[in-house]
PDB file of C-alpha atoms and ligand atoms in Angstrom:
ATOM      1  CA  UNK F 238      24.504  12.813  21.966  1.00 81.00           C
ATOM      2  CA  UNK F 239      23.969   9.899  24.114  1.00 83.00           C
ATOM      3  CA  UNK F 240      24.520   6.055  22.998  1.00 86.00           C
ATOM      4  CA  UNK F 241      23.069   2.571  23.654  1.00 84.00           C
ATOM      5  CA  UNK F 242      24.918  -0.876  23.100  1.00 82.00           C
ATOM      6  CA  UNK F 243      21.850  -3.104  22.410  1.00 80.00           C
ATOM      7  CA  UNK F 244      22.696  -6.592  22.797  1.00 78.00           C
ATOM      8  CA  UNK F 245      22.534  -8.994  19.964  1.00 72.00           C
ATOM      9  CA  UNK F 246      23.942 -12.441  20.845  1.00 71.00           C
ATOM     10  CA  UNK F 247      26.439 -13.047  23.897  1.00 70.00           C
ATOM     11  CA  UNK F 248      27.895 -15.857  22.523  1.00 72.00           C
ATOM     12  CA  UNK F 249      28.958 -13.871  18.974  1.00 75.00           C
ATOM     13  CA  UNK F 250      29.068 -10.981  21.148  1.00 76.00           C
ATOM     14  CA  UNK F 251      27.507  -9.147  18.477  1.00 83.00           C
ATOM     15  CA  UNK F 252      25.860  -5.611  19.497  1.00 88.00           C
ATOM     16  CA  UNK F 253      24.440  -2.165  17.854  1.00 93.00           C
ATOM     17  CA  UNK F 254      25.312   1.018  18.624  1.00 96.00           C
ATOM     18  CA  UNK F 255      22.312   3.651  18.745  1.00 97.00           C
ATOM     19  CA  UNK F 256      23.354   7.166  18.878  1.00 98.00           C
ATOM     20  CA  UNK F 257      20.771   9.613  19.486  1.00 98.00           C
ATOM     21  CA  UNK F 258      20.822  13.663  18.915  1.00 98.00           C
ATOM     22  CA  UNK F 259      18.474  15.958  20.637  1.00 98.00           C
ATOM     23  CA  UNK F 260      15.421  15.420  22.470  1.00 96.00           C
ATOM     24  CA  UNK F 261      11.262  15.506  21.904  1.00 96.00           C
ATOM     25  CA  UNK F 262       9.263  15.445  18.600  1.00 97.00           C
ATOM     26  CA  UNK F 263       9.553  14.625  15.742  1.00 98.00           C
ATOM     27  CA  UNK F 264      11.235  11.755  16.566  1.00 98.00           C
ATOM     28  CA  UNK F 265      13.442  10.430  13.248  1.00 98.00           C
ATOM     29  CA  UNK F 266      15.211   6.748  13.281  1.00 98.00           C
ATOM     30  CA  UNK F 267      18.100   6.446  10.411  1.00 98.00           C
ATOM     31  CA  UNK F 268      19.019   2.498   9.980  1.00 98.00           C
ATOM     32  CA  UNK F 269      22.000   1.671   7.915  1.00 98.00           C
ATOM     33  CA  UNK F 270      23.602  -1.772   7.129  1.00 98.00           C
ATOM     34  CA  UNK F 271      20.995  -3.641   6.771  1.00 98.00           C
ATOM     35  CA  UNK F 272      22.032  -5.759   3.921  1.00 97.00           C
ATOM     36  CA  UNK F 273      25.805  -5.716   5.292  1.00 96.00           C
ATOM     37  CA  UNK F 274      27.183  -5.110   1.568  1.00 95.00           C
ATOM     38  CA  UNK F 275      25.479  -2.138   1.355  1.00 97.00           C
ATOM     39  CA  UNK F 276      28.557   0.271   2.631  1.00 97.00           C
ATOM     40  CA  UNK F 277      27.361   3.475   1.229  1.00 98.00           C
ATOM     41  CA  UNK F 278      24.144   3.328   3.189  1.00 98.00           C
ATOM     42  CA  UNK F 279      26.433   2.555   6.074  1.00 98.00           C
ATOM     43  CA  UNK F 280      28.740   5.460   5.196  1.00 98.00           C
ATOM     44  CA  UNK F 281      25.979   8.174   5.284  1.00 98.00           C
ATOM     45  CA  UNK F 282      24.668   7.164   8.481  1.00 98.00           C
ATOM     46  CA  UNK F 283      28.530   7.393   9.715  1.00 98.00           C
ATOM     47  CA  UNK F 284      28.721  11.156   7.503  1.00 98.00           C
ATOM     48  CA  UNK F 285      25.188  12.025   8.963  1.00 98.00           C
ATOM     49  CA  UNK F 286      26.839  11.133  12.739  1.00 98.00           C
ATOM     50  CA  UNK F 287      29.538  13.484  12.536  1.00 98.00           C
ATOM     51  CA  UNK F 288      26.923  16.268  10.948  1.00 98.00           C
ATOM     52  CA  UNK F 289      25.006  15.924  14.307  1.00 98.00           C
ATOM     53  CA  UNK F 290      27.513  15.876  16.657  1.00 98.00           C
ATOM     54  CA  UNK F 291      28.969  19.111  15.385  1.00 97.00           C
ATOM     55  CA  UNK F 292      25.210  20.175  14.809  1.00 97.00           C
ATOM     56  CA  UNK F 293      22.788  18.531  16.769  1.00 97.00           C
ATOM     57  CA  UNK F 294      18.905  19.071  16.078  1.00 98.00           C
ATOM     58  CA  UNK F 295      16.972  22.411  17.430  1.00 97.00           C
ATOM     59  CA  UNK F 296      13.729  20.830  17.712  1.00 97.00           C
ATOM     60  CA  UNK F 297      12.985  16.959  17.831  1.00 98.00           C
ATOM     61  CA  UNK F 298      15.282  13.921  18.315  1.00 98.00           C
ATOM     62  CA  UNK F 299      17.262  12.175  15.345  1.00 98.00           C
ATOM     63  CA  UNK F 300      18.495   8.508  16.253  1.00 98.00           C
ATOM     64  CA  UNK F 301      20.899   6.632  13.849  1.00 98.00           C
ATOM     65  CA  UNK F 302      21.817   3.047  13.858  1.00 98.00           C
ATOM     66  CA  UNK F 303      24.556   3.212  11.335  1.00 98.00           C
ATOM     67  CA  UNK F 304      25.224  -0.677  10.890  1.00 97.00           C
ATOM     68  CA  UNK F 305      22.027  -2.673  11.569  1.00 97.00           C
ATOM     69  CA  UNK F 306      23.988  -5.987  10.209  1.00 96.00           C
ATOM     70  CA  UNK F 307      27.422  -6.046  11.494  1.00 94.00           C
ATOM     71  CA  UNK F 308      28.289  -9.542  10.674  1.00 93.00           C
ATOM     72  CA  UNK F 309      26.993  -9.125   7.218  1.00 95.00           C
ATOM     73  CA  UNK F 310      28.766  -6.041   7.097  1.00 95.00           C
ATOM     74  CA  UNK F 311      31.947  -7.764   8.020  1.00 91.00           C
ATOM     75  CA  UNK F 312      31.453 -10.216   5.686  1.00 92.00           C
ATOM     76  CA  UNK F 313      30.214  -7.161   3.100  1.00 93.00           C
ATOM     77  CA  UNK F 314      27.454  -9.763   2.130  1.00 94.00           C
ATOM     78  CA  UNK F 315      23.297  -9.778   2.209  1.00 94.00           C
ATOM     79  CA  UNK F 316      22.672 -12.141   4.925  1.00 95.00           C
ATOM     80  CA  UNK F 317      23.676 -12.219   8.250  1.00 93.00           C
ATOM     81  CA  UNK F 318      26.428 -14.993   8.408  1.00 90.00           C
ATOM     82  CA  UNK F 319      24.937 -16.862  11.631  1.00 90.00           C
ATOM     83  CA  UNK F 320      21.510 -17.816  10.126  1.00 93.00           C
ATOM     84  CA  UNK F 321      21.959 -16.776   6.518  1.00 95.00           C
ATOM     85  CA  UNK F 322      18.306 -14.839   6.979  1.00 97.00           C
ATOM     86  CA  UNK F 323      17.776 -11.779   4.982  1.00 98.00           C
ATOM     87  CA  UNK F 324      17.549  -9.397   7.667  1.00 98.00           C
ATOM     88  CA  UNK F 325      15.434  -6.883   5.376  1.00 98.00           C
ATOM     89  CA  UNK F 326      12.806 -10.116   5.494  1.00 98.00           C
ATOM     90  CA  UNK F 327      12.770 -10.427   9.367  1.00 98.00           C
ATOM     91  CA  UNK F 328      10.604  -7.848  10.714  1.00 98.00           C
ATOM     92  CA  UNK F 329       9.119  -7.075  12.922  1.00 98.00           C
ATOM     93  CA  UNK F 330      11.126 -10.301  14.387  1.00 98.00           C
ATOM     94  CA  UNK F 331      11.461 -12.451  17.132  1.00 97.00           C
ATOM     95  CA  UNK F 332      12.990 -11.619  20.961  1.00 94.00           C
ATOM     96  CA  UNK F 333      14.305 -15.120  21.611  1.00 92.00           C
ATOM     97  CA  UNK F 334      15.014 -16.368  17.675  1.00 92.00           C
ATOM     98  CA  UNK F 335      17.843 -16.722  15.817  1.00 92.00           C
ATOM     99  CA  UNK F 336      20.580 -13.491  15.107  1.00 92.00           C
ATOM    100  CA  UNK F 337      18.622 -11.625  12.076  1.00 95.00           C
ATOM    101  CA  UNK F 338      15.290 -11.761  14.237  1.00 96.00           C
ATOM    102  CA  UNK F 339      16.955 -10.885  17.214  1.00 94.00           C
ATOM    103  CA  UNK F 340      18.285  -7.687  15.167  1.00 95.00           C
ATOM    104  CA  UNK F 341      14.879  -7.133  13.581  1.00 97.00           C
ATOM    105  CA  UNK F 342      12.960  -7.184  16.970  1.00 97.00           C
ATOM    106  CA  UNK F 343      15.701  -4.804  18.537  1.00 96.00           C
ATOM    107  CA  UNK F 344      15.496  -2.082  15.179  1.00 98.00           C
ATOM    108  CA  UNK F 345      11.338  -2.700  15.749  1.00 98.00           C
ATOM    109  CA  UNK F 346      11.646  -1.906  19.260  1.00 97.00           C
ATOM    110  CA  UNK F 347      13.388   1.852  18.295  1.00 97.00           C
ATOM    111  CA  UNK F 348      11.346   2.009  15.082  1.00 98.00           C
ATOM    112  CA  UNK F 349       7.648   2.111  16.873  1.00 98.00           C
ATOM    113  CA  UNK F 350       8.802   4.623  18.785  1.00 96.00           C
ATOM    114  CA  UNK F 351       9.790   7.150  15.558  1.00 98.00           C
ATOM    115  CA  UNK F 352       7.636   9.712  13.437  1.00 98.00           C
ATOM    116  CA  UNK F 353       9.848   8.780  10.176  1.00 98.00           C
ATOM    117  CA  UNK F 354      12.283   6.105   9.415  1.00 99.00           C
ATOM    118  CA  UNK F 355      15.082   7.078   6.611  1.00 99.00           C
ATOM    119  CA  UNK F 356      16.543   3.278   6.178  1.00 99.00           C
ATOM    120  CA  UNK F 357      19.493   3.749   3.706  1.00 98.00           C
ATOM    121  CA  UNK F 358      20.456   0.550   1.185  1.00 98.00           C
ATOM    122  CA  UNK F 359      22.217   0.176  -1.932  1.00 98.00           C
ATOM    123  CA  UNK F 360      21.087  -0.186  -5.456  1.00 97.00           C
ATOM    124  CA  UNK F 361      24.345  -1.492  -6.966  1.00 96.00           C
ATOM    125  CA  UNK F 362      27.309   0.353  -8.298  1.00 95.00           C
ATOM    126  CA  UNK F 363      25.410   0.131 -11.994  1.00 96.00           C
ATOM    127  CA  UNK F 364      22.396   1.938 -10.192  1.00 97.00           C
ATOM    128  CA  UNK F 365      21.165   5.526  -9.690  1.00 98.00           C
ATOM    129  CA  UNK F 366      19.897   6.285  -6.623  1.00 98.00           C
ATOM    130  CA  UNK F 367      16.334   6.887  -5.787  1.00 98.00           C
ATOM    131  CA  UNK F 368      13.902   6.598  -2.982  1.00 98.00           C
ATOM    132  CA  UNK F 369      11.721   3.693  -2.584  1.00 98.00           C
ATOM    133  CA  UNK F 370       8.351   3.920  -0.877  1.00 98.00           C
ATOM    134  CA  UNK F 371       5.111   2.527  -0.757  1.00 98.00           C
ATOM    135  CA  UNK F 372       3.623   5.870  -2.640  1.00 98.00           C
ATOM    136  CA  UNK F 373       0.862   4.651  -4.175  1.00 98.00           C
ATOM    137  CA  UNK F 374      -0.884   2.799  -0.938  1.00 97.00           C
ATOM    138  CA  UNK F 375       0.025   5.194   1.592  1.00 98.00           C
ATOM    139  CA  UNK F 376      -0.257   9.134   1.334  1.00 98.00           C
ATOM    140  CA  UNK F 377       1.586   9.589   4.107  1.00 98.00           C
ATOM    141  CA  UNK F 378       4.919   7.519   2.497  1.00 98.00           C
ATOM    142  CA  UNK F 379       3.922   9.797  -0.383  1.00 98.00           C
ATOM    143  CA  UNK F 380       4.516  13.033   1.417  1.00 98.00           C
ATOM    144  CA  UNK F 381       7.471  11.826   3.221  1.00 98.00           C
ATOM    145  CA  UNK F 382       9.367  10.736  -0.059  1.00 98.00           C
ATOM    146  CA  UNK F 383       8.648  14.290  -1.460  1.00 98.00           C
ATOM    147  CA  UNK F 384      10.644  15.743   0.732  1.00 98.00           C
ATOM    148  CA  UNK F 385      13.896  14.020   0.078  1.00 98.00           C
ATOM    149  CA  UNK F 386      15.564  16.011  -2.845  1.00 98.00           C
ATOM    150  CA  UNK F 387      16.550  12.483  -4.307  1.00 98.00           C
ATOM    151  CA  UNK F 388      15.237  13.053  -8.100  1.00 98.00           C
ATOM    152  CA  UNK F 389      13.590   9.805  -8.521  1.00 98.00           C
ATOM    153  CA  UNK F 390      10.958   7.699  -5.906  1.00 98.00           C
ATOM    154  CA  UNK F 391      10.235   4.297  -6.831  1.00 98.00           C
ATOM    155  CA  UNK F 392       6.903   2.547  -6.407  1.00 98.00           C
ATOM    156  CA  UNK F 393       7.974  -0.974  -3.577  1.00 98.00           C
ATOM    157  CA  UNK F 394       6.604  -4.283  -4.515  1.00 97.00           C
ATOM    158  CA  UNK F 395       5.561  -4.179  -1.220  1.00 97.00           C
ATOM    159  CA  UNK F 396       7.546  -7.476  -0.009  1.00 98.00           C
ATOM    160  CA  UNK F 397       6.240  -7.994   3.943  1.00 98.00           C
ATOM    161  CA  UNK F 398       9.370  -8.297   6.594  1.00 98.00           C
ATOM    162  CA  UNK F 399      11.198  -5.023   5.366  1.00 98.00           C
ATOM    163  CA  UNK F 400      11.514  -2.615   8.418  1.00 98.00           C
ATOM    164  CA  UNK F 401      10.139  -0.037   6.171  1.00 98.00           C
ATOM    165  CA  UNK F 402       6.692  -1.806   4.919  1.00 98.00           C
ATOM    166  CA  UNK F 403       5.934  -2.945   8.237  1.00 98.00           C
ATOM    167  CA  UNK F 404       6.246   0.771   9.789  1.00 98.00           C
ATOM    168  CA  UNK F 405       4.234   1.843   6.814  1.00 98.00           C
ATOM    169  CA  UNK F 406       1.724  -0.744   7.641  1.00 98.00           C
ATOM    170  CA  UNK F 407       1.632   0.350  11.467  1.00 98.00           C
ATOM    171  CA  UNK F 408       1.592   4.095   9.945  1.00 98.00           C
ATOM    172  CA  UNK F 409       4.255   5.317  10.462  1.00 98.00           C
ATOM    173  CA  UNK F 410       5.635   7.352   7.568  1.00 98.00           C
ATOM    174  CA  UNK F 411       9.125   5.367   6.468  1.00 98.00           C
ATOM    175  CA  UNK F 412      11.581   5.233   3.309  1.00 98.00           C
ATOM    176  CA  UNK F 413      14.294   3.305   1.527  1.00 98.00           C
ATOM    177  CA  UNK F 414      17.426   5.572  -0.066  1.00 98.00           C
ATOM    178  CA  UNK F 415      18.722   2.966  -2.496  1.00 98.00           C
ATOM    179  CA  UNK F 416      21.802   4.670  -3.333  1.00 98.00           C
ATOM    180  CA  UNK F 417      24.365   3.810  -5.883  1.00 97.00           C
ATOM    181  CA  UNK F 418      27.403   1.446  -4.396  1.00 94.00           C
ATOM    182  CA  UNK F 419      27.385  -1.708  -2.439  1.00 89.00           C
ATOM    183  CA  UNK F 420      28.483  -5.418  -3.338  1.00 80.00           C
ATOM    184  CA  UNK F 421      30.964  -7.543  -1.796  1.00 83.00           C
ATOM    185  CA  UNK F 422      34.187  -4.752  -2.651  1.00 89.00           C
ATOM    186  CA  UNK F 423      32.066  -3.008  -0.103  1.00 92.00           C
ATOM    187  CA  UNK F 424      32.128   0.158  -2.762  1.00 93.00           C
ATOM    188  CA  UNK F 425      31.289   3.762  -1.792  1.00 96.00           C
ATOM    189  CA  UNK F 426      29.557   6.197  -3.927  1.00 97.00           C
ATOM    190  CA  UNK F 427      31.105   9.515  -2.866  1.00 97.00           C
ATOM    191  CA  UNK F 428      28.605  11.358  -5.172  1.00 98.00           C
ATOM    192  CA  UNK F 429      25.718   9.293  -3.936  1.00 98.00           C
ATOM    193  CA  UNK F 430      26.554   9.460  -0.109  1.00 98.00           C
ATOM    194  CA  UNK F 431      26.921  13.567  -0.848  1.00 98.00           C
ATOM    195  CA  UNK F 432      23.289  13.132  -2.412  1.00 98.00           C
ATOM    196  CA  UNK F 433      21.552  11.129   0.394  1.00 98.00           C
ATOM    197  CA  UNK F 434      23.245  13.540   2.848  1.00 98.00           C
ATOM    198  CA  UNK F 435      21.614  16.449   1.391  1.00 98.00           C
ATOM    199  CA  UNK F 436      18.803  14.749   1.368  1.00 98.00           C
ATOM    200  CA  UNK F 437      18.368  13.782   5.003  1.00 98.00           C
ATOM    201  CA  UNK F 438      19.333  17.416   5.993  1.00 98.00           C
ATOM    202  CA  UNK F 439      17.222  19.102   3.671  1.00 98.00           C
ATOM    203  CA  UNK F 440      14.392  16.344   5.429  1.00 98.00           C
ATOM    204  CA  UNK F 441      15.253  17.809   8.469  1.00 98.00           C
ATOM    205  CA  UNK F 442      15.174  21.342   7.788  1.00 97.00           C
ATOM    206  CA  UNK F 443      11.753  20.863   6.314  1.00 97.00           C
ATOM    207  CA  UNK F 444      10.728  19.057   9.549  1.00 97.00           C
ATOM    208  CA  UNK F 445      11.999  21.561  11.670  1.00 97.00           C
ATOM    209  CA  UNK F 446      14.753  20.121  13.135  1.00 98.00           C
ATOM    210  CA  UNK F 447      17.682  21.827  11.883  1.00 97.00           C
ATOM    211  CA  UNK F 448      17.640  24.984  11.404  1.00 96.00           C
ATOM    212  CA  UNK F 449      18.080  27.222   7.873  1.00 92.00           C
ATOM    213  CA  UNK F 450      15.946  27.676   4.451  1.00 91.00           C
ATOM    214  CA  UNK F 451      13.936  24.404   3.976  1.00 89.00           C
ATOM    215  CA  UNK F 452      13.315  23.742   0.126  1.00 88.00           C
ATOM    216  CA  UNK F 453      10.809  22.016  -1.046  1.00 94.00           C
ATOM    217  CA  UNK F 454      12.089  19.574  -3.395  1.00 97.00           C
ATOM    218  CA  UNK F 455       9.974  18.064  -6.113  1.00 96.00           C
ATOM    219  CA  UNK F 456      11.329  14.787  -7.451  1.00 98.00           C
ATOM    220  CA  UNK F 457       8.796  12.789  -9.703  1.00 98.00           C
ATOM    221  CA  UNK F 458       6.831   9.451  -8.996  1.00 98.00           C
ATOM    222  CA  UNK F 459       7.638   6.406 -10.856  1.00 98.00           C
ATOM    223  CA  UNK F 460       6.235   2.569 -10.651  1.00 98.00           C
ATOM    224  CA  UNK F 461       7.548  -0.388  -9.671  1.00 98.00           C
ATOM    225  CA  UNK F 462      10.964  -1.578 -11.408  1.00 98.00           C
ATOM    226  CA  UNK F 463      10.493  -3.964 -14.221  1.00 97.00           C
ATOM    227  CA  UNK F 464      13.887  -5.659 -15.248  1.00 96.00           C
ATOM    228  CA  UNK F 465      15.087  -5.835 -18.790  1.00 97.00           C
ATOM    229  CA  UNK F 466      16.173  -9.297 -19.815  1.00 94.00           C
ATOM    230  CA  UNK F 467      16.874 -10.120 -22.909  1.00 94.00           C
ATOM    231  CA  UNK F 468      15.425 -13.237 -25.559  1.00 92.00           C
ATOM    232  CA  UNK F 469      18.628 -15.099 -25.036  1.00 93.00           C
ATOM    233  CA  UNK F 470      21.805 -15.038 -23.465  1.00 95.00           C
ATOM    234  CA  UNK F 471      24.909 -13.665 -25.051  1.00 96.00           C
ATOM    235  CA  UNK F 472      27.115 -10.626 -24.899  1.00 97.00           C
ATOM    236  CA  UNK F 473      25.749  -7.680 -23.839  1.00 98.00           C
ATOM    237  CA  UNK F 474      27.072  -4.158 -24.881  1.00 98.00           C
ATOM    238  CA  UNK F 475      24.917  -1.008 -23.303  1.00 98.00           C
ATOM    239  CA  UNK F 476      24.367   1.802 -24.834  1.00 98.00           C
ATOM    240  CA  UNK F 477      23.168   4.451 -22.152  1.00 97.00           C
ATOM    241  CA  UNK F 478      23.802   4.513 -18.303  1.00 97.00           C
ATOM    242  CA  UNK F 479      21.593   4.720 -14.654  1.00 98.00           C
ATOM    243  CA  UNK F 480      19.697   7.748 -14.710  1.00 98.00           C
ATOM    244  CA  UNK F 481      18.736   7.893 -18.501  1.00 98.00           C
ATOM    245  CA  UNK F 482      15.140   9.024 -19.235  1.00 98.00           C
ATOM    246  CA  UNK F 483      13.659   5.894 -21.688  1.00 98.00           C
ATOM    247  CA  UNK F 484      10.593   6.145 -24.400  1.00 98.00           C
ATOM    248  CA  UNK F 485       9.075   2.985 -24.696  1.00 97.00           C
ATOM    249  CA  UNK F 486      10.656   0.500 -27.305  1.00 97.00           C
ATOM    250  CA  UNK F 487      13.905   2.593 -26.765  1.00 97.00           C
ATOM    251  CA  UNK F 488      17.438   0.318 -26.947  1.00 97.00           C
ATOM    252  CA  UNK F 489      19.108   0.319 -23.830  1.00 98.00           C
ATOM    253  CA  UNK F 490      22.138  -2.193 -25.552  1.00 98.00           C
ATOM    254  CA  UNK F 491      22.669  -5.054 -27.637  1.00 98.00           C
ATOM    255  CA  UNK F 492      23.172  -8.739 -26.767  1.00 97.00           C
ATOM    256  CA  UNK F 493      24.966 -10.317 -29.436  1.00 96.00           C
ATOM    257  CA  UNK F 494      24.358  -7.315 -31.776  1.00 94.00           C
ATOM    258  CA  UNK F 495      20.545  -7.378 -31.187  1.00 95.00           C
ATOM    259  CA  UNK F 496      18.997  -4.400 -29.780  1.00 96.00           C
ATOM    260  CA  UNK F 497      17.371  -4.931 -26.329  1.00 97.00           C
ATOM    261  CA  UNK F 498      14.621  -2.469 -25.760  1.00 97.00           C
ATOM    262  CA  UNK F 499      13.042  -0.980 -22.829  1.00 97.00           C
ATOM    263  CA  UNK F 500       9.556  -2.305 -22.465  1.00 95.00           C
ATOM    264  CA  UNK F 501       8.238   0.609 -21.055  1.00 97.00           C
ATOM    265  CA  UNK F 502       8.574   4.530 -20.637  1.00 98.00           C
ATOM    266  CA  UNK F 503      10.411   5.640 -17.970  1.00 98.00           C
ATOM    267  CA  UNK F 504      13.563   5.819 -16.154  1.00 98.00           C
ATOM    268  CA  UNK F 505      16.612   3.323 -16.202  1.00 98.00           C
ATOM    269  CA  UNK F 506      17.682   2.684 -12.648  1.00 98.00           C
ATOM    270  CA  UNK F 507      20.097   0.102 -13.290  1.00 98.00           C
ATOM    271  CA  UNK F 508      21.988  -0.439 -16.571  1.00 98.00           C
ATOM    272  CA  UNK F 509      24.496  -3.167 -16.014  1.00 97.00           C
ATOM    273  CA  UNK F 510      27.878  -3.065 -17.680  1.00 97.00           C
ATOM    274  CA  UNK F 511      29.564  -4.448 -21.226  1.00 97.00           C
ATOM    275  CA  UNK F 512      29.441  -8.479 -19.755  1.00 96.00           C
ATOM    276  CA  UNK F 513      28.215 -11.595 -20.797  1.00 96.00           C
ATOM    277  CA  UNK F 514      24.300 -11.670 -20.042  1.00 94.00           C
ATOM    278  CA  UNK F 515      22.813 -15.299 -19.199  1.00 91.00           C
ATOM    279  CA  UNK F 516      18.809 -14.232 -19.273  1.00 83.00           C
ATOM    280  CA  UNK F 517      19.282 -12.455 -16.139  1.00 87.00           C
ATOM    281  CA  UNK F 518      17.899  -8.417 -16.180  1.00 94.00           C
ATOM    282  CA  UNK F 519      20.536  -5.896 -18.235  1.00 97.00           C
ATOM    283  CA  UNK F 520      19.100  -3.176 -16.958  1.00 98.00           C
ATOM    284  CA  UNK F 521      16.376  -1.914 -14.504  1.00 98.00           C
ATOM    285  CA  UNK F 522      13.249   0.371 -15.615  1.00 98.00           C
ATOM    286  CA  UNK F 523      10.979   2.053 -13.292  1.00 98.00           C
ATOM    287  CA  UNK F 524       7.914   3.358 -15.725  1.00 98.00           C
ATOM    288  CA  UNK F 525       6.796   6.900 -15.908  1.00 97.00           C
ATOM    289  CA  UNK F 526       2.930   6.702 -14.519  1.00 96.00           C
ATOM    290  CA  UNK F 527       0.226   8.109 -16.445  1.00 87.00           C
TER     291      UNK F 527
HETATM  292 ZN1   ZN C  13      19.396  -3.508   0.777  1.00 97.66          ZN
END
């Protein structure tokens, strides 16, 4: 393993650490932290460190930048503290502007040189994880997403600035693993973070790079989330959990004892908990596709 301290700010003193395994092609960058309360993201990368240094890659390079954010992370909020900019907004970013596009021009500068990008985020600790990818614009995210044993992949809106649209858009092949945790607690998924990891490794055993039986997984496609929000506000009881399998019209809870139904067939990704529900979403669907 070898690292590099790329320099942030001098003033905040604020600096990444990029550790990289092995050497050659493919070359795979793994980005963590992003969105600083997003800790189990941050604690795979960390799990996936360890894995490498006891086992580093037989063919191709794997480089990790577990925490992406680190004053957000300290913080265990969204934005970087020092501009308050969505760092997952900032790419490919700016050399001489403010903290987040410093960050987001220092991740570009490792990501253009990378085959794939895994770039690990949370969903919330009422979600289920799943992969996110721009599947239905570019084959190439589709293939990539396939691989990861991760049950579920998500259609992206697409939003420009993420580090993982704007690779797609320069082509190279790149992810999100939204995975169940995060929030200002700074809450880990154990069962999640065991999930993404044996989904990176499986990734890399498919890919050459680690050595041993490479599975082909085969999770299924769905469309972009639509949230569930319900005629008016008032208390809302659910009825199911993340991860159940919905038929359109099905009741996902009540709000005030009236059924809220999912609008569409497909999968809940979010269902949030027994809470009082001002017109905000309840619950999180990503439709089946035809
Ligand atoms: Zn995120």
């Amino acid at each position: 393993m070898h690292t590099r301290t790329l320099t942030v700010d001098d003033f905040i003193e604020q600096s990444l650490t990029l550790r990289t395994f092995g050497e050659g092609r493919p070359r795979v960058l793994v980005t963590g932290g992003i969105h600083g309360g997003e800790a189990t993201g941050v604690f795979v990368a960390d799990r996936l460190v360890q894995q490498l240094t006891a086992s580093p890659p037989v063919h191709g390079q794997v480089s990790v930048l577990s925490l992406c954010n680190p004053t957000a992370f300290r913080r265990m909020q969204r934005a970087c503290p020092f501009d308050e900019l969505d760092l997952n907004r900032s790419f490919p970013g700016q050399p001489d502007g403010s903290p987040s596009l410093v960050l987001a021009h220092l991740i570009t500068q490792e990501a253009k040189a990378a085959d794939y990008i895994i770039d690990l985020h949370c969903c919330g600790v009422y979600g289920r994880s799943y992969t996110l990818a721009l599947h239905q614009e570019f084959g190439f995210a589709r293939e990539f997403a396939a691989m990861m044993s991760i049950p579920v992949i998500v259609q992206s809106g697409g939003t420009r600035g993420q580090l993982f649209v704007e690779a797609c858009h320069q082509g190279i092949p790149a992810i999100i693993l939204e995975l169940t945790g995060g929030g200002s607690g700074g809450e880990v998924s154990l069962e999640a973070a065991d999930e993404a990891l044996a989904a990176i490794l499986g990734f890399f055993r498919q890919a050459g790079l680690l050595p041993g039986p490479a599975a082909r997984p085969s999770p299924s496609f769905y469309g972009k989330l639509m949230p569930v929000i319900p005629s008016a506000s008032g208390w809302f009881i659910p009825q199911l959990v993340a991860g159940a399998l919905l038929e359109e019209g099905q009741p996902i809870g009540t709000v005030d004892g009236q059924e809220v139904r999912s609008p569409v067939a497909g999968i809940a990704t979010m269902v949030g908990p027994a809470s009082y529900a001002f017109r905000g979403p309840v619950a999180l669907v990503a439709p089946r596709l035809p």
